[in-house]
Each structure stands twice: as C-alpha cells, then as structure tokens.
Amino acid sequence: DAKTTQPTSMDCAEGRAANLPCNHSTISGNEYVYWYRQIHSQGPQYIIHGLKNNETNEMASLIITEDRKSSTLILPHATLRDTAVYYCIVRRRLYSNDYKLSFGAGTTVTVRA
Amino acid sequence: NAGVTQTPKFQVLKTGQSMTLQCAQDMNHEYMSWYRQDPGMGLRLIHYSVGAGITDQGEVPNGYNVSRSTTEDFPLRLLSAAPSQTSVYFCASSYSGTSGTGELFFGEGSRLTVL
C-alpha cells in the first residue's frame, strides 16, 4: 500500500472549516483514499473514502487532486466534538492482502472555542 | 445491532500469564482483525482473517495467536504475557472485496496492563 504523510497536529476554531491535508505521492491507480478519526481512546470511526472524484457525506468532504498524489479532508463547520486524531490511509479493495492495514500517527486536530 | 463487541474492556495480568481477548461481530463480515495501540502511537495490525478457517499475520504478530472457527468470533490469545504487551487492543471487521464501502468497523477496545 502507498505511504501517507500527514501533519502531526493542527488547531481549528470552532465553527470554521478544518482542512486536513494528506500526501500520498506513491498512490497506485487502483488504491482508494480512506479517512478515519479516533476520538479520545475510542475505536477509530470511518469518515469518508474516494478514488479520484471528490466526495461528500454528512460528516465531511474529500478533495482529491487530479494527479491523486494528495487529498484534503474538509470538516465544514468544526465543533468541539471534532477534536480527534485523523488518519489518512490508502488501500486497494480487491485482494485479501489489501487488509494488511496499519494506521500511522495521524493528525491530532484540536478544535478551540 | 451490536456491531463489534470486545471483552473484557480492562484486564491486568502478571508476566507469564495467558489470557484471551474476545471479539464478536453480528454484521456477517468476512474480514476481522486485531490491532494494538501504544500510547501516542497509531494502530498496528497484529493478525487478521478473511473468513472462517483463514488467518494471517500482520505487522506485529509475535506473542499472539488467533483462530477463526466461526464468522462471528475472532479471539486473540496471549500465550505468555509480557510487559511489552501492555497496550490497548482493538478488533475491527468489514466486508471483503468490493462489498460495501470497505469501511472498517471497530470495537471500543480492550485495555491490557501486564505487570
């Protein structure tokens, strides 16, 4: 699987948009970009995923660059409850070996009132 | 719908003791896995399974055994606990292949301390 690079931490003001970057310059054509978050010490929670088109759901938007070498997760109106560690992962989905996933250190996002 | 259930939530062991962390899912997921998370670190894959009777090693398998006799259950066994195995353990499951979104569903974690 392609490696990802994320900033260690970032702050965001409550009510503002939070833009979380992820670099995946070695991504392959059949690899998806997934985002998860982990609030405090709970189990990670799926947020969104995409292949090459931008995606939006009730939690966030995912913007993938045209060359697919980087992406940005956007939390449109951050709340205090969005304070968490955010993980960006790239993976295929077709083969059993695609499930050998490990989550890196992620980005610690702190939303401030 | 309970999702992924892990037991126990907390456990304290002495060095050399053995124990089993239980994981059960009620979503009929083919894929199940175990991760450990050390303080301030990301999650590292211990073992995983793509179906009943099939298991494979992840990134950090030493000191752990798994089996998958049913689709629902994926227990993690610590054979002889060591202080280095003090960690939070997460079980996760998902559909295999292109079924669903490929989303991993995680349990709430089992916090293990080895003295």
mmCIF file of C-alpha atoms in Angstrom:
data_model
loop_
_atom_site.group_PDB
_atom_site.id
_atom_site.type_symbol
_atom_site.label_atom_id
_atom_site.label_comp_id
_atom_site.label_asym_id
_atom_site.label_seq_id
_atom_site.Cartn_x
_atom_site.Cartn_y
_atom_site.Cartn_z
ATOM 1 C CA ASP A 1 0.000 0.000 0.000
ATOM 2 C CA ALA A 2 1.131 3.580 -0.643
ATOM 3 C CA LYS A 3 2.512 5.501 2.287
ATOM 4 C CA THR A 4 0.839 8.657 3.501
ATOM 5 C CA THR A 5 2.226 11.798 5.109
ATOM 6 C CA GLN A 6 0.126 13.967 7.405
ATOM 7 C CA PRO A 7 0.973 16.925 9.643
ATOM 8 C CA THR A 8 1.417 15.936 13.254
ATOM 9 C CA SER A 9 -1.119 18.396 14.619
ATOM 10 C CA MET A 10 -3.313 21.339 13.800
ATOM 11 C CA ASP A 11 -5.681 23.697 15.554
ATOM 12 C CA CYS A 12 -9.016 24.920 14.309
ATOM 13 C CA ALA A 13 -11.511 27.489 15.590
ATOM 14 C CA GLU A 14 -14.978 26.234 16.408
ATOM 15 C CA GLY A 15 -17.421 26.957 13.611
ATOM 16 C CA ARG A 16 -14.714 27.337 10.993
ATOM 17 C CA ALA A 17 -13.786 24.829 8.325
ATOM 18 C CA ALA A 18 -10.960 22.449 9.142
ATOM 19 C CA ASN A 19 -8.807 21.414 6.173
ATOM 20 C CA LEU A 20 -6.681 18.341 6.803
ATOM 21 C CA PRO A 21 -4.033 17.577 4.182
ATOM 22 C CA CYS A 22 -2.631 14.191 3.279
ATOM 23 C CA ASN A 23 0.183 13.438 0.882
ATOM 24 C CA HIS A 24 0.160 10.061 -0.923
ATOM 25 C CA SER A 25 2.514 10.676 -3.827
ATOM 26 C CA THR A 26 3.119 6.944 -4.492
ATOM 27 C CA ILE A 27 -0.562 6.027 -4.755
ATOM 28 C CA SER A 28 -1.459 3.476 -7.421
ATOM 29 C CA GLY A 29 -4.347 3.728 -9.838
ATOM 30 C CA ASN A 30 -6.450 1.130 -8.000
ATOM 31 C CA GLU A 31 -5.876 2.483 -4.495
ATOM 32 C CA TYR A 32 -8.575 4.337 -2.613
ATOM 33 C CA VAL A 33 -8.071 7.130 -0.081
ATOM 34 C CA TYR A 34 -9.798 6.481 3.255
ATOM 35 C CA TRP A 35 -10.145 8.771 6.243
ATOM 36 C CA TYR A 36 -10.849 7.676 9.805
ATOM 37 C CA ARG A 37 -10.842 9.514 13.095
ATOM 38 C CA GLN A 38 -10.283 8.423 16.654
ATOM 39 C CA ILE A 39 -11.903 10.438 19.413
ATOM 40 C CA HIS A 40 -10.052 10.204 22.719
ATOM 41 C CA SER A 41 -9.341 6.491 23.213
ATOM 42 C CA GLN A 42 -12.354 5.115 21.386
ATOM 43 C CA GLY A 43 -12.154 2.806 18.396
ATOM 44 C CA PRO A 44 -11.468 4.606 15.097
ATOM 45 C CA GLN A 45 -14.504 5.698 13.125
ATOM 46 C CA TYR A 46 -14.829 5.729 9.351
ATOM 47 C CA ILE A 47 -15.385 9.186 7.841
ATOM 48 C CA ILE A 48 -15.216 9.005 4.060
ATOM 49 C CA HIS A 49 -13.357 7.473 1.139
ATOM 50 C CA GLY A 50 -12.760 8.179 -2.544
ATOM 51 C CA LEU A 51 -10.897 7.013 -5.623
ATOM 52 C CA LYS A 52 -10.480 10.049 -7.852
ATOM 53 C CA ASN A 53 -13.647 12.120 -7.652
ATOM 54 C CA ASN A 54 -14.421 14.492 -4.833
ATOM 55 C CA GLU A 55 -16.792 13.013 -2.282
ATOM 56 C CA THR A 56 -19.138 14.472 0.307
ATOM 57 C CA ASN A 57 -21.220 12.939 3.045
ATOM 58 C CA GLU A 58 -22.899 14.142 6.209
ATOM 59 C CA MET A 59 -19.604 14.242 8.094
ATOM 60 C CA ALA A 60 -17.077 15.698 5.682
ATOM 61 C CA SER A 61 -15.864 16.357 2.156
ATOM 62 C CA LEU A 62 -12.895 14.737 0.482
ATOM 63 C CA ILE A 63 -10.996 16.600 -2.207
ATOM 64 C CA ILE A 64 -8.516 14.535 -4.236
ATOM 65 C CA THR A 65 -6.117 16.315 -6.568
ATOM 66 C CA GLU A 66 -6.245 15.480 -10.249
ATOM 67 C CA ASP A 67 -2.922 13.613 -10.107
ATOM 68 C CA ARG A 68 -4.190 11.821 -6.944
ATOM 69 C CA LYS A 69 -0.934 12.495 -5.133
ATOM 70 C CA SER A 70 -2.612 14.353 -2.317
ATOM 71 C CA SER A 71 -6.014 14.900 -0.759
ATOM 72 C CA THR A 72 -7.726 17.154 1.744
ATOM 73 C CA LEU A 73 -10.387 16.226 4.247
ATOM 74 C CA ILE A 74 -12.693 19.128 4.986
ATOM 75 C CA LEU A 75 -14.804 19.381 8.119
ATOM 76 C CA PRO A 76 -17.098 22.236 7.053
ATOM 77 C CA HIS A 77 -18.083 23.597 10.462
ATOM 78 C CA ALA A 78 -15.803 22.194 13.132
ATOM 79 C CA THR A 79 -17.238 21.629 16.588
ATOM 80 C CA LEU A 80 -15.527 20.759 19.846
ATOM 81 C CA ARG A 81 -16.654 17.171 19.304
ATOM 82 C CA ASP A 82 -14.471 17.008 16.182
ATOM 83 C CA THR A 83 -11.340 17.116 18.353
ATOM 84 C CA ALA A 84 -9.690 13.809 17.464
ATOM 85 C CA VAL A 85 -6.812 12.096 15.698
ATOM 86 C CA TYR A 86 -7.472 11.853 11.953
ATOM 87 C CA TYR A 87 -5.929 9.080 9.894
ATOM 88 C CA CYS A 88 -5.444 9.089 6.130
ATOM 89 C CA ILE A 89 -4.949 5.655 4.574
ATOM 90 C CA VAL A 90 -4.633 4.422 1.012
ATOM 91 C CA ARG A 91 -5.522 0.877 0.094
ATOM 92 C CA ARG A 92 -6.837 -1.391 -2.625
ATOM 93 C CA ARG A 93 -10.079 -3.248 -2.084
ATOM 94 C CA LEU A 94 -9.958 -6.354 -4.167
ATOM 95 C CA TYR A 95 -7.403 -8.692 -2.644
ATOM 96 C CA SER A 96 -7.099 -10.303 0.765
ATOM 97 C CA ASN A 97 -3.663 -8.773 1.208
ATOM 98 C CA ASP A 98 -5.307 -5.368 0.964
ATOM 99 C CA TYR A 99 -6.443 -5.756 4.540
ATOM 100 C CA LYS A 100 -2.928 -5.624 5.960
ATOM 101 C CA LEU A 101 -3.587 -2.088 7.094
ATOM 102 C CA SER A 102 -1.747 -0.219 9.735
ATOM 103 C CA PHE A 103 -2.658 3.262 10.825
ATOM 104 C CA GLY A 104 0.154 5.784 11.195
ATOM 105 C CA ALA A 105 0.285 8.522 13.815
ATOM 106 C CA GLY A 106 -2.316 10.649 12.013
ATOM 107 C CA THR A 107 -3.049 14.333 12.590
ATOM 108 C CA THR A 108 -4.163 15.451 16.020
ATOM 109 C CA VAL A 109 -6.841 18.077 15.443
ATOM 110 C CA THR A 110 -7.806 20.341 18.327
ATOM 111 C CA VAL A 111 -10.910 22.456 17.884
ATOM 112 C CA ARG A 112 -10.845 25.521 20.132
ATOM 113 C CA ALA A 113 -13.840 27.538 21.301
ATOM 114 C CA ASN B 1 -27.417 -4.387 16.094
ATOM 115 C CA ALA B 2 -24.426 -4.537 18.473
ATOM 116 C CA GLY B 3 -21.654 -4.136 15.845
ATOM 117 C CA VAL B 4 -18.216 -5.227 17.108
ATOM 118 C CA THR B 5 -18.116 -6.289 20.754
ATOM 119 C CA GLN B 6 -14.889 -6.735 22.690
ATOM 120 C CA THR B 7 -14.455 -8.287 26.115
ATOM 121 C CA PRO B 8 -13.040 -7.630 28.602
ATOM 122 C CA LYS B 9 -12.748 -3.835 28.497
ATOM 123 C CA PHE B 10 -9.991 -3.824 31.119
ATOM 124 C CA GLN B 11 -7.572 -6.522 32.252
ATOM 125 C CA VAL B 12 -4.493 -6.646 34.456
ATOM 126 C CA LEU B 13 -2.151 -9.609 34.073
ATOM 127 C CA LYS B 14 1.077 -10.713 35.650
ATOM 128 C CA THR B 15 4.070 -11.522 33.482
ATOM 129 C CA GLY B 16 3.812 -15.061 32.155
ATOM 130 C CA GLN B 17 0.044 -15.380 32.485
ATOM 131 C CA SER B 18 -2.076 -16.219 29.496
ATOM 132 C CA MET B 19 -5.445 -14.847 28.508
ATOM 133 C CA THR B 20 -7.849 -14.472 25.611
ATOM 134 C CA LEU B 21 -9.369 -11.241 24.346
ATOM 135 C CA GLN B 22 -12.753 -11.894 22.814
ATOM 136 C CA CYS B 23 -14.152 -10.211 19.704
ATOM 137 C CA ALA B 24 -17.566 -10.829 18.205
ATOM 138 C CA GLN B 25 -19.411 -9.129 15.343
ATOM 139 C CA ASP B 26 -23.006 -9.534 14.246
ATOM 140 C CA MET B 27 -22.757 -7.965 10.794
ATOM 141 C CA ASN B 28 -21.772 -11.151 8.916
ATOM 142 C CA HIS B 29 -18.445 -9.614 7.955
ATOM 143 C CA GLU B 30 -15.905 -11.888 6.317
ATOM 144 C CA TYR B 31 -12.897 -9.868 7.409
ATOM 145 C CA MET B 32 -11.812 -9.458 11.029
ATOM 146 C CA SER B 33 -8.603 -8.150 12.525
ATOM 147 C CA TRP B 34 -6.788 -7.242 15.716
ATOM 148 C CA TYR B 35 -4.769 -4.064 16.280
ATOM 149 C CA ARG B 36 -2.758 -2.780 19.182
ATOM 150 C CA GLN B 37 -2.250 0.861 20.031
ATOM 151 C CA ASP B 38 0.530 2.004 22.307
ATOM 152 C CA PRO B 39 0.403 5.449 23.950
ATOM 153 C CA GLY B 40 0.758 8.271 21.423
ATOM 154 C CA MET B 41 1.056 5.848 18.534
ATOM 155 C CA GLY B 42 -1.066 4.755 15.627
ATOM 156 C CA LEU B 43 -2.630 1.315 15.326
ATOM 157 C CA ARG B 44 -0.524 -1.656 14.326
ATOM 158 C CA LEU B 45 -2.006 -4.802 12.823
ATOM 159 C CA ILE B 46 -1.427 -7.997 14.810
ATOM 160 C CA HIS B 47 -3.406 -10.689 12.961
ATOM 161 C CA TYR B 48 -6.262 -10.743 10.517
ATOM 162 C CA SER B 49 -8.711 -13.180 8.949
ATOM 163 C CA VAL B 50 -10.583 -13.070 5.644
ATOM 164 C CA GLY B 51 -13.014 -15.827 6.594
ATOM 165 C CA ALA B 52 -13.669 -18.782 8.875
ATOM 166 C CA GLY B 53 -10.658 -21.079 8.998
ATOM 167 C CA ILE B 54 -8.314 -18.499 7.425
ATOM 168 C CA THR B 55 -5.910 -16.334 9.407
ATOM 169 C CA ASP B 56 -2.725 -14.467 8.591
ATOM 170 C CA GLN B 57 -0.096 -12.398 10.330
ATOM 171 C CA GLY B 58 0.001 -8.658 10.393
ATOM 172 C CA GLU B 59 2.803 -6.296 11.308
ATOM 173 C CA VAL B 60 3.385 -7.362 14.938
ATOM 174 C CA PRO B 61 2.208 -10.994 15.385
ATOM 175 C CA ASN B 62 4.812 -12.304 17.854
ATOM 176 C CA GLY B 63 3.391 -13.390 21.199
ATOM 177 C CA TYR B 64 -0.179 -13.643 19.912
ATOM 178 C CA ASN B 65 -2.305 -16.446 18.487
ATOM 179 C CA VAL B 66 -5.637 -16.283 16.719
ATOM 180 C CA SER B 67 -8.193 -18.675 15.299
ATOM 181 C CA ARG B 68 -11.400 -18.195 13.338
ATOM 182 C CA SER B 69 -13.774 -21.107 13.773
ATOM 183 C CA THR B 70 -16.914 -19.067 13.059
ATOM 184 C CA THR B 71 -17.697 -15.973 11.015
ATOM 185 C CA GLU B 72 -18.762 -14.111 14.145
ATOM 186 C CA ASP B 73 -15.838 -14.657 16.510
ATOM 187 C CA PHE B 74 -12.137 -13.858 16.333
ATOM 188 C CA PRO B 75 -10.394 -14.352 19.701
ATOM 189 C CA LEU B 76 -6.854 -13.114 20.357
ATOM 190 C CA ARG B 77 -4.726 -15.225 22.689
ATOM 191 C CA LEU B 78 -1.730 -14.015 24.621
ATOM 192 C CA LEU B 79 0.329 -17.108 25.356
ATOM 193 C CA SER B 80 2.720 -15.737 27.985
ATOM 194 C CA ALA B 81 2.082 -12.101 28.738
ATOM 195 C CA ALA B 82 4.991 -9.659 28.814
ATOM 196 C CA PRO B 83 5.094 -6.006 29.956
ATOM 197 C CA SER B 84 5.730 -5.037 26.312
ATOM 198 C CA GLN B 85 2.215 -6.241 25.543
ATOM 199 C CA THR B 86 0.696 -3.541 27.722
ATOM 200 C CA SER B 87 -1.480 -1.737 25.229
ATOM 201 C CA VAL B 88 -4.994 -1.023 24.042
ATOM 202 C CA TYR B 89 -6.291 -3.703 21.703
ATOM 203 C CA PHE B 90 -8.890 -3.034 19.034
ATOM 204 C CA CYS B 91 -10.826 -5.545 16.999
ATOM 205 C CA ALA B 92 -12.176 -4.487 13.598
ATOM 206 C CA SER B 93 -14.309 -6.090 10.916
ATOM 207 C CA SER B 94 -15.550 -5.370 7.423
ATOM 208 C CA TYR B 95 -16.963 -6.917 4.295
ATOM 209 C CA SER B 96 -14.375 -8.378 1.962
ATOM 210 C CA GLY B 97 -13.571 -7.440 -1.602
ATOM 211 C CA THR B 98 -15.754 -4.798 -3.149
ATOM 212 C CA SER B 99 -18.805 -5.427 -0.981
ATOM 213 C CA GLY B 100 -19.959 -2.338 0.838
ATOM 214 C CA THR B 101 -17.674 0.667 1.195
ATOM 215 C CA GLY B 102 -14.616 -1.165 2.519
ATOM 216 C CA GLU B 103 -15.239 0.548 5.835
ATOM 217 C CA LEU B 104 -13.657 -0.977 8.920
ATOM 218 C CA PHE B 105 -15.900 -1.186 11.982
ATOM 219 C CA PHE B 106 -14.005 -1.033 15.260
ATOM 220 C CA GLY B 107 -14.822 -2.222 18.742
ATOM 221 C CA GLU B 108 -14.391 0.013 21.774
ATOM 222 C CA GLY B 109 -11.081 -1.503 22.769
ATOM 223 C CA SER B 110 -9.638 -3.726 25.489
ATOM 224 C CA ARG B 111 -7.114 -2.090 27.796
ATOM 225 C CA LEU B 112 -4.483 -4.567 28.943
ATOM 226 C CA THR B 113 -1.811 -3.966 31.577
ATOM 227 C CA VAL B 114 0.922 -6.536 32.154
ATOM 228 C CA LEU B 115 2.822 -6.141 35.404
#
